[in-house]
Tab-separated table of C-alpha atoms and ligand atoms in Angstrom:
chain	number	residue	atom	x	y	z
A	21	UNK	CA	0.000	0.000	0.000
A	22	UNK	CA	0.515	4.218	0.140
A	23	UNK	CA	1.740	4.046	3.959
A	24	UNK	CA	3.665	0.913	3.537
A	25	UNK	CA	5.815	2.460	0.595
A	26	UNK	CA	5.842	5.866	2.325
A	27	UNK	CA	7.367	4.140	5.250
A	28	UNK	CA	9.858	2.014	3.141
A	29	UNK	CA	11.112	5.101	1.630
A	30	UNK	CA	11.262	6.679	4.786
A	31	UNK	CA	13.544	3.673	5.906
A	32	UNK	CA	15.658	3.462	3.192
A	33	UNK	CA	16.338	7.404	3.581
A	34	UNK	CA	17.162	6.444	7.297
A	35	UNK	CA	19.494	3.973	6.716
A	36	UNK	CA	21.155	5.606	3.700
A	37	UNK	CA	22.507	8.600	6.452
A	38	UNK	CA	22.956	5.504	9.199
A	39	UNK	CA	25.136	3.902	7.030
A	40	UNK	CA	26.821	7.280	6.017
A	41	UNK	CA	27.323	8.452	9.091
A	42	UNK	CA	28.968	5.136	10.019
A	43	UNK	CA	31.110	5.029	7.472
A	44	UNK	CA	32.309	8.724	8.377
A	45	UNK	CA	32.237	7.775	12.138
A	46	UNK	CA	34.868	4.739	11.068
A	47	UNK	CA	36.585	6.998	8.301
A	48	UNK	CA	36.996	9.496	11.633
A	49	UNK	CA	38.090	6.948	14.047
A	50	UNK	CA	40.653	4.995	12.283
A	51	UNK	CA	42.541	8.239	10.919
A	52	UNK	CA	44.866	8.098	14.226
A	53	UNK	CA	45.864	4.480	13.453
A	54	UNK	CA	46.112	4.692	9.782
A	55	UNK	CA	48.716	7.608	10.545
A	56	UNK	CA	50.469	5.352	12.756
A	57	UNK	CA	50.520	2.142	10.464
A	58	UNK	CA	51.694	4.459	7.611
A	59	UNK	CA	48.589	3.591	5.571
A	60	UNK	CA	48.784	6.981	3.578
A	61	UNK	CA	50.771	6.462	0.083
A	62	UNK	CA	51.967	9.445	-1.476
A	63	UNK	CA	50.942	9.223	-5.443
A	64	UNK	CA	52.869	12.017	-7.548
A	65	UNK	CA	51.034	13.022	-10.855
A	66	UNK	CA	53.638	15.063	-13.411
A	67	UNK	CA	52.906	18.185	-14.976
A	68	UNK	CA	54.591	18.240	-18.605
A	69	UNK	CA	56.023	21.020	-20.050
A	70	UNK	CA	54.658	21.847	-23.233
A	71	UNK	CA	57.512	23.947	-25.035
A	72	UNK	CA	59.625	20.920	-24.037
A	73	UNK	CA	56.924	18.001	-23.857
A	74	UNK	CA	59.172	16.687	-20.819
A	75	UNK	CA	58.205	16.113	-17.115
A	76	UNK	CA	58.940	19.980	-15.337
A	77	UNK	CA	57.752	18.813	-11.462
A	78	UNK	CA	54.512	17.012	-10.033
A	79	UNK	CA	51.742	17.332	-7.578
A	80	UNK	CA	52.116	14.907	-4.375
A	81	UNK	CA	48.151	13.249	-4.113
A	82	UNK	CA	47.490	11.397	-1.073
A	83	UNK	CA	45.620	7.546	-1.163
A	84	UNK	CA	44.704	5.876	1.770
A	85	UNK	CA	45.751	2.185	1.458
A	86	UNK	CA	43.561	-0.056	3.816
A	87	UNK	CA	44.998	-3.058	5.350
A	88	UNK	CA	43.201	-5.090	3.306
A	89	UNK	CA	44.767	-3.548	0.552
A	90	UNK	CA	42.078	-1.858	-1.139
A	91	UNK	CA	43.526	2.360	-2.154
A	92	UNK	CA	40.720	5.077	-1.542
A	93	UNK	CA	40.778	8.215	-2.879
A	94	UNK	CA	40.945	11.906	-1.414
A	95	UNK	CA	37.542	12.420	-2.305
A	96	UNK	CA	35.910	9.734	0.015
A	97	UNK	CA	38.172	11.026	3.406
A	98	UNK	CA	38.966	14.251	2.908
A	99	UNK	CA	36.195	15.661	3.329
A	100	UNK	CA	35.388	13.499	6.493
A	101	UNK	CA	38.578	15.008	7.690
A	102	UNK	CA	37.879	18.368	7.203
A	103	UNK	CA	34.385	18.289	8.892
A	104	UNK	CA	36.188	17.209	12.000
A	105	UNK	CA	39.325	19.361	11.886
A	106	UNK	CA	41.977	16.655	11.370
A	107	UNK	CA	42.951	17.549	8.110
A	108	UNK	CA	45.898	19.850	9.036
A	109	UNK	CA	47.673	16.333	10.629
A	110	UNK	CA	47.279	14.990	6.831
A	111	UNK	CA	48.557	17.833	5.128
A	112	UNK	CA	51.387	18.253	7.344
A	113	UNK	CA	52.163	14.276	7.139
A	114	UNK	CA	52.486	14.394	3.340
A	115	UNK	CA	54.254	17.017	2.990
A	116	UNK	CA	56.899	15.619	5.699
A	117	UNK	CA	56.731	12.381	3.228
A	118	UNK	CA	57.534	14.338	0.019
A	119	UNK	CA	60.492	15.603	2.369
A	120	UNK	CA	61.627	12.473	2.923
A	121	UNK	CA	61.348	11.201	-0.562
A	122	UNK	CA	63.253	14.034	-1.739
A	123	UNK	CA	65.625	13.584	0.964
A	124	UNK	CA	66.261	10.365	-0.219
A	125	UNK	CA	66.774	11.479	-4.360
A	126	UNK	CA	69.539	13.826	-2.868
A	127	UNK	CA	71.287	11.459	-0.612
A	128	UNK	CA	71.548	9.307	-3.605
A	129	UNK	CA	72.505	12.150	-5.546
A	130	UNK	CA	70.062	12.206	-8.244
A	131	UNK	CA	68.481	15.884	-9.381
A	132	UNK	CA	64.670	15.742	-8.137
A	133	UNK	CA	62.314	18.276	-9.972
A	134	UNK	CA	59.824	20.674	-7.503
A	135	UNK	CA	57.057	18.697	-5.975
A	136	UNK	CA	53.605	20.703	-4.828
A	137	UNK	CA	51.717	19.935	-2.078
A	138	UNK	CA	48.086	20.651	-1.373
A	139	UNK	CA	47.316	22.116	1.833
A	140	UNK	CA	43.284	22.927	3.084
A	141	UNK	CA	41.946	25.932	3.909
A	142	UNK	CA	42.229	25.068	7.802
A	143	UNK	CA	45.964	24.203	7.120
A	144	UNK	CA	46.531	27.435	5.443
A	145	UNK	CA	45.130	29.576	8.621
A	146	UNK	CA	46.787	27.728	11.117
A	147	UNK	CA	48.660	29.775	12.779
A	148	UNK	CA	52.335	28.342	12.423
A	149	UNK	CA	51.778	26.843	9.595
A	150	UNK	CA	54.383	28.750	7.559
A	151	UNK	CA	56.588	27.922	10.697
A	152	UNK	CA	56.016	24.469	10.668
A	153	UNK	CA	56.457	23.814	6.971
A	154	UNK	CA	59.491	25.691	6.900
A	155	UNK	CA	60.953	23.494	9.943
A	156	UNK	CA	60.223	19.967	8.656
A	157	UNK	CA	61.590	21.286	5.162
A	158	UNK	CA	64.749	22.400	6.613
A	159	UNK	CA	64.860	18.893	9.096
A	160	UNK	CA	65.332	17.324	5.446
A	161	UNK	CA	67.706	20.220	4.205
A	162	UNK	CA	65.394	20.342	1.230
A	163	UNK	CA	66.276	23.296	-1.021
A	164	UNK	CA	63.507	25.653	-1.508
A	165	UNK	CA	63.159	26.199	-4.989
A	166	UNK	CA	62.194	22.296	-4.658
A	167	UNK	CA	58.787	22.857	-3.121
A	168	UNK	CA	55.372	24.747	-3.784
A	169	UNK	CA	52.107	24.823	-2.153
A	170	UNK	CA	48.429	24.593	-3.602
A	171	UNK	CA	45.586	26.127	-2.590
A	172	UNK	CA	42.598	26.493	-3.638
A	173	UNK	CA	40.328	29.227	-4.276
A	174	UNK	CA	37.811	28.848	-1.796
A	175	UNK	CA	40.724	30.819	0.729
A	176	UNK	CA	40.370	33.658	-0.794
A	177	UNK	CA	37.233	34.676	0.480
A	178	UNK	CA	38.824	34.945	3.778
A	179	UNK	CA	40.697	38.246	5.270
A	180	UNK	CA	42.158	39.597	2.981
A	181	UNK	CA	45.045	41.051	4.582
A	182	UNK	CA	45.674	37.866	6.564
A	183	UNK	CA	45.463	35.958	3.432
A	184	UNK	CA	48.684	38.742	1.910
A	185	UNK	CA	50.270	38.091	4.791
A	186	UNK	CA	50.670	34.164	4.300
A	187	UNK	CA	51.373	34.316	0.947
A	188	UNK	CA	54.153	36.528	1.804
A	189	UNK	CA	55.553	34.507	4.495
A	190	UNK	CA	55.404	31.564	2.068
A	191	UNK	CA	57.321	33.755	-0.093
A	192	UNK	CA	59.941	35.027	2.101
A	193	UNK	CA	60.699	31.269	3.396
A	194	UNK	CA	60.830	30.104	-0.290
A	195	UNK	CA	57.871	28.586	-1.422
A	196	UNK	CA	56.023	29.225	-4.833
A	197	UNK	CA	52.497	29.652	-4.542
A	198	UNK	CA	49.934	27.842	-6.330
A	199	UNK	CA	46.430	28.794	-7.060
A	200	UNK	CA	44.429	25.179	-7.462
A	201	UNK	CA	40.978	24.774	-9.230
A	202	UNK	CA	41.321	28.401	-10.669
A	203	UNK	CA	37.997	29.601	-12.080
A	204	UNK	CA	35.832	27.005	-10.294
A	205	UNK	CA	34.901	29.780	-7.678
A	206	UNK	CA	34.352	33.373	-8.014
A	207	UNK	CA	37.524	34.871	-7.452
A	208	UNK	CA	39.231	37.318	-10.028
A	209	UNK	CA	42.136	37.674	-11.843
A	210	UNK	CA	42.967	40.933	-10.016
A	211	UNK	CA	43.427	38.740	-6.852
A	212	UNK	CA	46.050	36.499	-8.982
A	213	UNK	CA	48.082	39.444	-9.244
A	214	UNK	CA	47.789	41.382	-6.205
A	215	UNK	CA	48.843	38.302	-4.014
A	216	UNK	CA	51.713	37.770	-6.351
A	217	UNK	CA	50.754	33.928	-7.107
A	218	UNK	CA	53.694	32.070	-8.623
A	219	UNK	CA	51.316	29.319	-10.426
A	220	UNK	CA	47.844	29.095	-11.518
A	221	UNK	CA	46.258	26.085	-12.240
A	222	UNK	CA	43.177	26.356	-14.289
A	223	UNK	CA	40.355	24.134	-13.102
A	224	UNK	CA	39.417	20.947	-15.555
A	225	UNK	CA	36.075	21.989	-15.782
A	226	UNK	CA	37.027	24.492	-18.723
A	227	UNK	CA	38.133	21.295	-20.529
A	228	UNK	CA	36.147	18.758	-21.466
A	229	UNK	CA	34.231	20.534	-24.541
A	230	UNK	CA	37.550	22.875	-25.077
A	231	UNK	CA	37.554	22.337	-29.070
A	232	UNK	CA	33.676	22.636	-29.665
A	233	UNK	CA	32.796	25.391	-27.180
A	234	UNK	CA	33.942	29.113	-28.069
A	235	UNK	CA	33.243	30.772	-24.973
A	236	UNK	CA	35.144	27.789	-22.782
A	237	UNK	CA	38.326	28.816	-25.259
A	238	UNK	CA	38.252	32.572	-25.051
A	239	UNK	CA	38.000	32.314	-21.129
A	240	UNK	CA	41.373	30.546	-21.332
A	241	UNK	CA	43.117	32.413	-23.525
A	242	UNK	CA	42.165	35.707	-21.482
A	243	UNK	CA	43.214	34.112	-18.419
A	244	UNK	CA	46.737	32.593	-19.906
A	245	UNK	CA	47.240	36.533	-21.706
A	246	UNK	CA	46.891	38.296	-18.774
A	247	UNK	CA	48.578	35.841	-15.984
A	248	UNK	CA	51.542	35.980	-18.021
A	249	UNK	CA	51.748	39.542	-18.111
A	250	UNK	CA	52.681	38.917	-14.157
A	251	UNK	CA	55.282	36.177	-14.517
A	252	UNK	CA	52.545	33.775	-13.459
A	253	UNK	CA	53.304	30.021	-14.534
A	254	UNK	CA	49.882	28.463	-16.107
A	255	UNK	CA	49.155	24.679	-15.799
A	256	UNK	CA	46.386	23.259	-17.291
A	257	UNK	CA	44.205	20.116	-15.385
A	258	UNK	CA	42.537	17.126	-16.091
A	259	UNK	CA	43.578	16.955	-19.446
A	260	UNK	CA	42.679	14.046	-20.936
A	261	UNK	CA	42.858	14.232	-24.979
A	262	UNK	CA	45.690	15.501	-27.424
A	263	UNK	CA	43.727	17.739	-29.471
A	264	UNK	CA	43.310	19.895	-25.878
A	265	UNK	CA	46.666	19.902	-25.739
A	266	UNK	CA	47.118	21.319	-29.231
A	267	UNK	CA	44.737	23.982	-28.112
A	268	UNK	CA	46.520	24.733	-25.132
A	269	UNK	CA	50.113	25.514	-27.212
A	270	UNK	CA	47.948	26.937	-29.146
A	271	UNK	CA	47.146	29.979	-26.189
A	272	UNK	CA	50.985	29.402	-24.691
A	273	UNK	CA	50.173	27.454	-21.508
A	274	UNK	CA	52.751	26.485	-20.086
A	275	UNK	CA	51.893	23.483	-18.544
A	276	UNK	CA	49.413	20.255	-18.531
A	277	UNK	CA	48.568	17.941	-16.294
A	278	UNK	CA	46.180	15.091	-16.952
A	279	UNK	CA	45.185	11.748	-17.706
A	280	UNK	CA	46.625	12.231	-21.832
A	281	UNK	CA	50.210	12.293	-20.098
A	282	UNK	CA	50.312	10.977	-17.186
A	283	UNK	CA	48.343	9.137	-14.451
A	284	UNK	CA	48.867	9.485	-10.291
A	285	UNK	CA	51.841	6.440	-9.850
A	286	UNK	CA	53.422	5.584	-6.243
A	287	UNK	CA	56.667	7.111	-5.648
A	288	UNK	CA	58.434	4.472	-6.565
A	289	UNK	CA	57.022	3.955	-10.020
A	290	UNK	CA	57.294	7.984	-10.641
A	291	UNK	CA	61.130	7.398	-8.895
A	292	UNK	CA	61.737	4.733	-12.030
A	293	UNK	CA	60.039	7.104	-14.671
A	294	UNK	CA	62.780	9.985	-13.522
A	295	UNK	CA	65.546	8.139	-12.880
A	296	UNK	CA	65.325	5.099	-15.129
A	297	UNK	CA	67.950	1.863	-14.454
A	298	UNK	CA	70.218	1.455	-17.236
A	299	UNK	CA	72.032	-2.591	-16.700
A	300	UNK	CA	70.702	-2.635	-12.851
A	301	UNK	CA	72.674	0.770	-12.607
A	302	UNK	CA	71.574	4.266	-12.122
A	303	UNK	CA	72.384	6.190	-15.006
B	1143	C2E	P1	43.476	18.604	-6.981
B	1143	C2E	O1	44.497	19.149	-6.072
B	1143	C2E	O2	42.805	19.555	-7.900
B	1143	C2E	O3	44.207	17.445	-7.792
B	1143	C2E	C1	43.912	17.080	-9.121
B	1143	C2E	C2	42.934	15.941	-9.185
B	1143	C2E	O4	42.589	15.689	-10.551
B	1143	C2E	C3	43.525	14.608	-8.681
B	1143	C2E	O5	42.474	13.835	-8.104
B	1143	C2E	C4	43.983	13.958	-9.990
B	1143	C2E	O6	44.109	12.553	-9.889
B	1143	C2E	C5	42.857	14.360	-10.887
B	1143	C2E	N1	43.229	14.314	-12.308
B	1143	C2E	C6	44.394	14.674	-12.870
B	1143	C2E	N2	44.368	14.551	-14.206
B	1143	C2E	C7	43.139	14.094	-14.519
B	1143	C2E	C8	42.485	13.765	-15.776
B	1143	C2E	O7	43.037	13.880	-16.856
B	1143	C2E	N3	41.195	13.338	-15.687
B	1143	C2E	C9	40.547	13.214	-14.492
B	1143	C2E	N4	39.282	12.774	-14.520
B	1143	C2E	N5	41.122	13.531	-13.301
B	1143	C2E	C10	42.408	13.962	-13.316
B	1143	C2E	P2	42.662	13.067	-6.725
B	1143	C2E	O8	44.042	12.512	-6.625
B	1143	C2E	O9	41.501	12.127	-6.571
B	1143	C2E	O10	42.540	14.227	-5.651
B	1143	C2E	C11	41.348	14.938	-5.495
B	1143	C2E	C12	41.533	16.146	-4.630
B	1143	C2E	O11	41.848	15.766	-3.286
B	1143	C2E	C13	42.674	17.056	-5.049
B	1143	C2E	O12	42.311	17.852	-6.133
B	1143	C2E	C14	42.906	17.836	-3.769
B	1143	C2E	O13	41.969	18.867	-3.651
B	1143	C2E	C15	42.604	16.809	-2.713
B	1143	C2E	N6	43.878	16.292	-2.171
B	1143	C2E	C16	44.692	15.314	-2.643
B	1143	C2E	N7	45.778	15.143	-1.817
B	1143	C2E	C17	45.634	16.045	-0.814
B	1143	C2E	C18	46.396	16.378	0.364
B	1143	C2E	O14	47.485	15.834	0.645
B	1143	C2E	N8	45.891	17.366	1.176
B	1143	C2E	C19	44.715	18.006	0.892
B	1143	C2E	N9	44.285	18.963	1.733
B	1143	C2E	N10	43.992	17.737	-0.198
B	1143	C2E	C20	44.434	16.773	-1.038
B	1144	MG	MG1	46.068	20.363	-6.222
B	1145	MG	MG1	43.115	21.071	-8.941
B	1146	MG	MG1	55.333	36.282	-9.400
């Protein structure tokens, strides 16, 4: 009957936010542990140079590798961990374990290119957090010019003479600055240049119909023309198809990364991709 289906609906709503508030309540609770048991992999996905069409750096991605082996993605527990306020521990771990790796390229004396790191909006306000980035980088004697952080647009909406501030303490201890997801949001070019970004990253949504759709294609080209009237480096994501990419040398970006080139590999497949073997032997 009516009340019957009214009432199975009703259930089925109820146990659809049970089950995903359980999942978030375990997602929440094991965080601590999975910290512990080292269950979060650092992926790396490169960003290719187009004048050159060779790897210039990469973006450190975190996955969460369960015991049982299965990899989740950023999407499914970030989000978890930003609701609860944990996400600065994340940040802060990957970017200690891009340290490390790089660490490790320079104690065996190969030439790493720049990693960026992602870092959330609570990250980015912490106070410290310039201070504390700075430290573990230096723990690792990692030069500078090695490392850059992304953030996303959704910070700018905050303070705005706070926000200055950070960016120029990022800057004066080294850092390039990276805007992610660029023209997702709402905020302008004008902000691009009066925080003095190093790197914007235009958001893959202006991609997918990028040969067919006029407007999608001027907005791009506007954005590269002006950015790089103000020194700003322009990468291009979720780029999945060549003819995008002859578009995009087409404008003068400077940069893609996407599926077309390369996918998110562990470090150690990325570590083989740089520094191939030649006879067993590093070359
Ligand atoms: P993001 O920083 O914008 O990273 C780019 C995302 O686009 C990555 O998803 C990457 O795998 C994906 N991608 C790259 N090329 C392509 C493509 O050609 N096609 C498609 N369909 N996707 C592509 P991923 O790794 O799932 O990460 C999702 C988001 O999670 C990231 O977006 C970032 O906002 C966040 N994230 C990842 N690692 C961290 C972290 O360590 N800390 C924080 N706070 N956020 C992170
Ligand atoms: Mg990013
Ligand atoms: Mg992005
Ligand atoms: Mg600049």
């Amino acid at each position: 009957s009516v009340k019957t289906g009214r009432y199975d609906k009703y259930r089925f709503y109820n146990e659809s936010i049970r089950k995903k508030l359980y999942q978030e309540k375990s997602i929440e609770s094991s965080m601590e542990s999975a910290l512990e048991n080292r269950e979060f992999l650092v992926y790396y996905q490169p960003k290719v140079d187009l004048k050159t069409d060779k790897i210039a750096c990469s973006e450190a991605l975190v996955r969460w590798k369960k015991a049982d082996g299965t990899i989740i993605s950023p999407g499914d527990f970030i989000p978890v961990f930003e609701k609860n306020y944990t996400i600065p521990l994340l940040d802060r771990y990957v970017f200690e374990e891009v340290c490390r790796w790089l660490r490790h390229l320079l104690d065996e004396r190969h030439e790493p290119l720049p990693v960026s790191v992602n870092v959330s909006r609570l990250q980015f306000y912490n106070t410290n957090f310039v201070q504390i980035y700075t430290e573990i980088r230096d723990r690792y004697q990692i030069p500078p010019n090695l490392l850059e952080i992304e953030f996303t647009e959704t910070i700018l909406f905050d303070s705005w003479d706070v926000l200055c501030k950070i960016v120029e303490d990022l800057h004066k201890a080294g850092f390039s600055c990276s805007i992610d997801d660029f023209g997702k949001g709402y905020s302008s070019l004008s902000t691009v240049q009066n925080l003095n970004i190093d790197v914007l990253k235009i958001d893959a949504a202006f991609f997918p119909n990028i040969v067919e759709k006029e407007k999608d294609r001027l907005m791009v080209k506007g954005i590269i023309n002006l950015v790089k009237q103000f020194d700003v480096v322009t990468v291009a994501e979720g780029i999945e198809e060549m003819e995008q990419v002859e578009f995009l040398k087409s404008v003068d970006c400077d940069m893609v990364q996407g599926y077309v080139f390369y996918r998110p590999m562990p470090q150690e497949e990325y570590e083989k991709l740089l520094f191939p073997l030649v006879d067993g032997k590093a070359e």
